[in-house]
Coordinates of C-alpha atoms in Angstrom, one line a residue:
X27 CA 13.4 -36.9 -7.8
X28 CA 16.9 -37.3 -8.3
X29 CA 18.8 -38.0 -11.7
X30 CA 22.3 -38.6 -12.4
X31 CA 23.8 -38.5 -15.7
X32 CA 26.3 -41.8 -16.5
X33 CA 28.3 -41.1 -19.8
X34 CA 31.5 -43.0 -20.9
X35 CA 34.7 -41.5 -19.6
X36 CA 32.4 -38.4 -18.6
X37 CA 32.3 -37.5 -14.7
X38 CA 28.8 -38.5 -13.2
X39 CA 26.6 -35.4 -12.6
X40 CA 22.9 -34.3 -11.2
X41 CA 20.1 -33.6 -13.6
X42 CA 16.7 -32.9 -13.0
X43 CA 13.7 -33.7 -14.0
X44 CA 10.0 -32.3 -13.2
X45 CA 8.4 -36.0 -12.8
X46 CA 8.2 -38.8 -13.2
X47 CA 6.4 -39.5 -16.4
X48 CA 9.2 -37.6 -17.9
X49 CA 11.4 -40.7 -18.3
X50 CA 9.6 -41.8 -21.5
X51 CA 10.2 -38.7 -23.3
X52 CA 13.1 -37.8 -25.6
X53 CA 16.0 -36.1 -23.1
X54 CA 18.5 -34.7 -25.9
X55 CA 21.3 -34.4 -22.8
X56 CA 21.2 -37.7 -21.4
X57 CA 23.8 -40.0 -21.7
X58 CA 23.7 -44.1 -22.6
X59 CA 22.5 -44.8 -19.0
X60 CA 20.1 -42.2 -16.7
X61 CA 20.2 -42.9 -13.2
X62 CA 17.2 -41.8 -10.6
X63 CA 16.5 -41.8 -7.5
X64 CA 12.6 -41.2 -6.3
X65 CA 11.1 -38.5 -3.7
X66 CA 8.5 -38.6 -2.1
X67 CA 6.4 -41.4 -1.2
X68 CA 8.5 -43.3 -3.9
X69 CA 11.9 -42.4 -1.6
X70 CA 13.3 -46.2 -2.0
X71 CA 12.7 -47.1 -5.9
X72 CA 15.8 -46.4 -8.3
X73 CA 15.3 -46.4 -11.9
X74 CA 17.8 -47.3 -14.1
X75 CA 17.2 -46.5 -17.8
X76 CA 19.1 -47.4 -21.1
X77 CA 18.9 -44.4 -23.6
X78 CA 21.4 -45.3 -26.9
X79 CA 18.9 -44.3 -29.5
X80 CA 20.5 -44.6 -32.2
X81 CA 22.4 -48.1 -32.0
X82 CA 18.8 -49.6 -30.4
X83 CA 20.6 -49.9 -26.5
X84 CA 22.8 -52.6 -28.3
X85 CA 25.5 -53.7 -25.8
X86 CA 28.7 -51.9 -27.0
X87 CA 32.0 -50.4 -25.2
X88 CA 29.8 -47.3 -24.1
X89 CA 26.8 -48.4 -22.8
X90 CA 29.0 -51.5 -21.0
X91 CA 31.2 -49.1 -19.4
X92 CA 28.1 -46.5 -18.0
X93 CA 26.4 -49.8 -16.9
X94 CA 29.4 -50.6 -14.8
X95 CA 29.6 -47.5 -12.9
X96 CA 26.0 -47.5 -12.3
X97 CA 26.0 -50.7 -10.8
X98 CA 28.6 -49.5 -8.7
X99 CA 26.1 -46.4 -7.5
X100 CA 23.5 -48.5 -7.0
X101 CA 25.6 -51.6 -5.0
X102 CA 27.1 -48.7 -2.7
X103 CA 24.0 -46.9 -1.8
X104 CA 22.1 -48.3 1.5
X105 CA 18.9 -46.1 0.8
X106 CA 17.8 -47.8 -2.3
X107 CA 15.3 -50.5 -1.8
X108 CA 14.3 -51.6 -5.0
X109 CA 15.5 -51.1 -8.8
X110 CA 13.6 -50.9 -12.0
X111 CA 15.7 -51.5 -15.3
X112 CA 14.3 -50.1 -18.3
X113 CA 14.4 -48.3 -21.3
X114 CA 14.4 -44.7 -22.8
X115 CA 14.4 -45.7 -26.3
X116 CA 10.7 -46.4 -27.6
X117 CA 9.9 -50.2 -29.1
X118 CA 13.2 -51.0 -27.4
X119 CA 14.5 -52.9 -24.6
X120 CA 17.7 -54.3 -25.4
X121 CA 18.5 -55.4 -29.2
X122 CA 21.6 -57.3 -27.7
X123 CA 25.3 -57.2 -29.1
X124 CA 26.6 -54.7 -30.7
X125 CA 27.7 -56.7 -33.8
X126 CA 29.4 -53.9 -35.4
X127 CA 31.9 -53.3 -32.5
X128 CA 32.1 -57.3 -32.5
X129 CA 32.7 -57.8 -35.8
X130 CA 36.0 -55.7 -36.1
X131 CA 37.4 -57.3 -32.5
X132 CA 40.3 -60.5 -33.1
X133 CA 39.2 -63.7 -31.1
X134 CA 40.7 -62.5 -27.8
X135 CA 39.1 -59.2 -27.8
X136 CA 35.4 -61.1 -28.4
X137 CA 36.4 -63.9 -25.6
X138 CA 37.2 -60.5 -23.5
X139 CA 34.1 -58.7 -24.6
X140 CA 31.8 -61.2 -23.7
X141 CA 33.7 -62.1 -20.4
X142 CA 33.5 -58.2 -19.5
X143 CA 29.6 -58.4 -20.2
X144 CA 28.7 -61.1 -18.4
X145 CA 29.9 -60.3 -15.5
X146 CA 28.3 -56.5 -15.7
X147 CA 25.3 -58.4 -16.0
X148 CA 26.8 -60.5 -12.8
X149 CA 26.8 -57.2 -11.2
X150 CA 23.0 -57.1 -11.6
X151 CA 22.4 -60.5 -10.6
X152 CA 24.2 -60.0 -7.6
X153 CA 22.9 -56.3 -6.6
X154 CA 21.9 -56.7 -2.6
X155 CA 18.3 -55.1 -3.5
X156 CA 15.6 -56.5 -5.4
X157 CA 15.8 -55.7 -9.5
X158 CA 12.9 -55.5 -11.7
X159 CA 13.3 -55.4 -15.5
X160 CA 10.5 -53.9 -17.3
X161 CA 10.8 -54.8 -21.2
X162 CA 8.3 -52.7 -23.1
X163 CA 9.8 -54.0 -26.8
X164 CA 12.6 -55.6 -28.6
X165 CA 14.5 -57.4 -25.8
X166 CA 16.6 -60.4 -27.8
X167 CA 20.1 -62.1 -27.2
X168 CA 21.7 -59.8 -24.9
X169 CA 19.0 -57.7 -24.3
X170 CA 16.6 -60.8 -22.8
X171 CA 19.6 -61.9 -21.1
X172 CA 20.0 -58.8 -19.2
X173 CA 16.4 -59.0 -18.2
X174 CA 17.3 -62.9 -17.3
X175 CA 19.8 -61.1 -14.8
X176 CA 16.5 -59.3 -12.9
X177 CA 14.6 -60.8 -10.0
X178 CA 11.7 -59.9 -11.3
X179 CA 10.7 -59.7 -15.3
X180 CA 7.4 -58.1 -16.3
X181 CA 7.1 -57.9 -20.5
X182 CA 4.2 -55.8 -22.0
X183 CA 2.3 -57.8 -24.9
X184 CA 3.6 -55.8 -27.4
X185 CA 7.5 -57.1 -26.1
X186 CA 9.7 -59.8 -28.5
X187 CA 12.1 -61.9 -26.7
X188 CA 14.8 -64.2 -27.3
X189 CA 17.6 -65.9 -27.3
X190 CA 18.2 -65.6 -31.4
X191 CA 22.1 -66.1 -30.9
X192 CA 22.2 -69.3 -32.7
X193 CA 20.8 -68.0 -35.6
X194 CA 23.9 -65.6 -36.0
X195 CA 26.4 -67.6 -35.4
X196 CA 27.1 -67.6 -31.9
X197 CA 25.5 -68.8 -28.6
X198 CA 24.2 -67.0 -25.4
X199 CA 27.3 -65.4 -23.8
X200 CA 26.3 -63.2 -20.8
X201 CA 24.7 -65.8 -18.8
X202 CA 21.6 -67.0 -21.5
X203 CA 22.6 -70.9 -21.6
X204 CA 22.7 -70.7 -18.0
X205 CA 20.0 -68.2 -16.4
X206 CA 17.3 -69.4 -18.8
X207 CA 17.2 -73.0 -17.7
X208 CA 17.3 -72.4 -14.2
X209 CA 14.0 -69.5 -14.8
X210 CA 11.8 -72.0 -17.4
X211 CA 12.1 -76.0 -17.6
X212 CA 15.4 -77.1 -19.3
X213 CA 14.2 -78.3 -22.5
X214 CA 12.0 -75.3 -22.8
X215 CA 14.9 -73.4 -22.5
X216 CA 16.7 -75.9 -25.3
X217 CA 14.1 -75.2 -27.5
X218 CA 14.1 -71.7 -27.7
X219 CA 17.5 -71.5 -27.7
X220 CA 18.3 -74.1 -30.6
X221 CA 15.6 -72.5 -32.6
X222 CA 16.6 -69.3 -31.9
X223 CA 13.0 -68.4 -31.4
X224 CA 11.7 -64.8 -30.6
X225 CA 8.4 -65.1 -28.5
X226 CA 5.6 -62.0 -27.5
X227 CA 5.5 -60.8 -23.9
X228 CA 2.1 -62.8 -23.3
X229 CA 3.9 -66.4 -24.4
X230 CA 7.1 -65.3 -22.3
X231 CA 4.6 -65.2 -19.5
X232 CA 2.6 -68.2 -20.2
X233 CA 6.5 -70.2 -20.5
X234 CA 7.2 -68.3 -17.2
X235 CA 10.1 -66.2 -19.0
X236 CA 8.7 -63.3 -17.0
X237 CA 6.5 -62.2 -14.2
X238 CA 3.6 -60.6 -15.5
X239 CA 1.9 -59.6 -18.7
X240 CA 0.5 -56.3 -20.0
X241 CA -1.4 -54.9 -22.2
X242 CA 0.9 -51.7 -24.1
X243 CA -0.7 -48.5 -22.9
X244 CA -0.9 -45.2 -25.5
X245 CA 2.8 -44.3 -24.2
X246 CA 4.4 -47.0 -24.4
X247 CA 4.8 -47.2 -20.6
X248 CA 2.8 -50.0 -19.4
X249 CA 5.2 -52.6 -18.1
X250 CA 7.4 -49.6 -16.4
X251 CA 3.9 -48.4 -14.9
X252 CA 3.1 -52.1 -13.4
X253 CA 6.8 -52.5 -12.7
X254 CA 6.8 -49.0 -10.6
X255 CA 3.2 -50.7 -8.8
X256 CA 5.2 -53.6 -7.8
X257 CA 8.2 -51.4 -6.4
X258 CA 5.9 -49.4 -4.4
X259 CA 4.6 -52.7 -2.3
X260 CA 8.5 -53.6 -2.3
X261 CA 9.6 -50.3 -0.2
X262 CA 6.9 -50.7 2.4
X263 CA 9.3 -53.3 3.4
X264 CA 12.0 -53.3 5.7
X265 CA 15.5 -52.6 3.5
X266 CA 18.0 -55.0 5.3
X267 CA 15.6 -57.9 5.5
X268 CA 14.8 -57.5 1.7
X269 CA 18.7 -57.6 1.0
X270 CA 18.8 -60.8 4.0
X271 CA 15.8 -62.7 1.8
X272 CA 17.1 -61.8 -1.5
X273 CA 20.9 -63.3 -0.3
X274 CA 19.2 -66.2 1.1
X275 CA 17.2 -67.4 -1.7
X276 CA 20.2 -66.3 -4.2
X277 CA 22.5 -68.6 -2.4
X278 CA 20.1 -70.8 -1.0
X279 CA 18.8 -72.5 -4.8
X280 CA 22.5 -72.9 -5.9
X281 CA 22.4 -75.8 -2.7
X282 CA 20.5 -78.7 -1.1
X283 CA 17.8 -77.7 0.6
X284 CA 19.6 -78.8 3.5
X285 CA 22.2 -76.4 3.0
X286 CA 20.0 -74.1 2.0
X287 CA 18.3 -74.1 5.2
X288 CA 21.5 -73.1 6.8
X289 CA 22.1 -70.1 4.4
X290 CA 18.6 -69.0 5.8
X291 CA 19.9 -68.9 9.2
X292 CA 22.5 -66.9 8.5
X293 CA 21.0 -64.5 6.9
X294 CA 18.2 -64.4 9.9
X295 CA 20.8 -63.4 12.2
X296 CA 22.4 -61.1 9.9
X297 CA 18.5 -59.2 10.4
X298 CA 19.0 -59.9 14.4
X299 CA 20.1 -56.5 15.8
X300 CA 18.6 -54.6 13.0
X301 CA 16.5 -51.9 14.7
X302 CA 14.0 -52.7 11.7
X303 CA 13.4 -55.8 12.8
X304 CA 12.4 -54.6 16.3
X305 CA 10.3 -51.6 14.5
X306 CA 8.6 -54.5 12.8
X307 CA 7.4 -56.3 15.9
X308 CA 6.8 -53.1 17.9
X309 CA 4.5 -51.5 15.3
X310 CA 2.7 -54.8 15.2
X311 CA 1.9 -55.0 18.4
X312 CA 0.8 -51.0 18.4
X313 CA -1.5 -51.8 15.5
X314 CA 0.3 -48.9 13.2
X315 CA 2.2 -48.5 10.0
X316 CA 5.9 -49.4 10.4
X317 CA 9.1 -46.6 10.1
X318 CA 11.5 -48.5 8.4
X319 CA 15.1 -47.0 8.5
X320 CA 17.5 -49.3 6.9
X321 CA 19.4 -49.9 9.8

């Protein structure tokens, strides 16, 4: 396993860590973001973990800044085939803003804040590879709208969400009013936004907020285990044509479903001369486990 270190105006550099379990336990060196790449039979998966302790993983300067350079890791590396956001900091996913940092900014420093944020979480969205958030806690305002951001949400039962921005003061900022609508019916969304309502993991799943729902485990690992499960069927799967579906369906609901339909073709052809493609249909045929090589 690989790990690399992300830290604020600090150069990135290699870690190490014996496994994998590892990840939920206190690291004293690691910065506000810890990058890793898996080995093994889990060569393909890329975890990306919050780890600000002390401020909860609230979105300030620091942790927005080591977000940004790991999305740009993670957007420029072909060999990863599948992400899993998460968390470090136990009972925590993401307690949203960091209202102390907001609270001393003028009104064009906040309108430049939350423009900055929303488009990290942008960065996300738009990652070519599948994302998977696994929320294990607290995960409300910013912190359920960088979940939102995910292609695939899975919430243990012992998770709080929500959109509570309208109870301080404010609305949803990085891409809440919008995401959250398009996920859940509309006036579901309304709801839970005007009432600024924080919901468990189980009702997220039953509004269809996330994926899946499960039951907390003794270390407070659960929805990163099921979220590592559902990245393991991911990277059986050849790389490009993941990246193709995910760009076609990305672009594809944002159109008619005429239009859509001609988004699909291009990506198709974009997974043409792929040698994967041919592995695909060769190993088929031969009745044997495909070798997918990303290319």
């Amino acid at each position: 396993m690989i790990i690399t270190r992300i830290s604020s105006f600090k150069q990135i550099r290699e870690l190490s860590l014996r496994c994998v379990s590892t990840i939920n336990q206190k690291a004293e060196n690691v910065g506000p973001v810890v990058f890793q790449k898996l080995s093994g039979d889990d060569r393909g998966i890329a975890v990306y973990g919050l780890n600000s302790p002390n401020n909860k993983n609230a979105l300030g300067f620091d942790l927005l800044q080591s977000m940004k350079e790991v999305n740009k890791l993670i957007r420029e590396d072909t060999k990863i085939s599948v992400v899993i956001l998460h968390s470090l900091v136990k009972g925590i996913f993401c307690a949203g803003a960091n209202l102390k940092e907001r609270f001393k900014m003028n009104d064009d420093e906040v309108a430049t804040f939350v423009r900055t944020l929303r488009n990290t979480f942008i960065e996300i969205e738009d990652l070519p590879m599948p994302t998977i958030a696994a929320v294990e806690g607290v995960a409300v305002g910013g912190g359920l709208e960088l979940a939102l951001a995910c292609d695939i949400r899975i919430a243990a039962e012992t998770a709080k969400l929500g959109l509570v921005e309208t109870g301080r003061g404010l609305i949803p900022g990085a891409g809440g009013t919008q995401r959250l609508p398009r996920v859940i019916h509309p006036n579901i969304a309304k709801e839970l936004i005007f009432t600024s309502r924080i919901v468990t993991g189980k009702e997220a799943k039953d509004l269809g907020v996330v994926n899946h729902v499960v039951p907390q485990n003794s270390t407070n690992n659960a929805a990163y285990e099921r979220a590592i499960s559902i990245a393991r069927e991911i990277i059986s799967n050849a790389p490009i044509a993941l990246r193709c579906a995910k760009q076609a369906i990305n672009e594809g609901v944002q159109l008619s479903i005429k239009d859509g339909y001609e988004v699909e073709q291009k990506c198709y052809e974009l997974n043409i001369p792929t040698q994967d493609r041919r592995e695909g249909m060769l190993s088929f045929i031969e009745k044997r486990k495909p070798q997918y090589k990303g290319h």
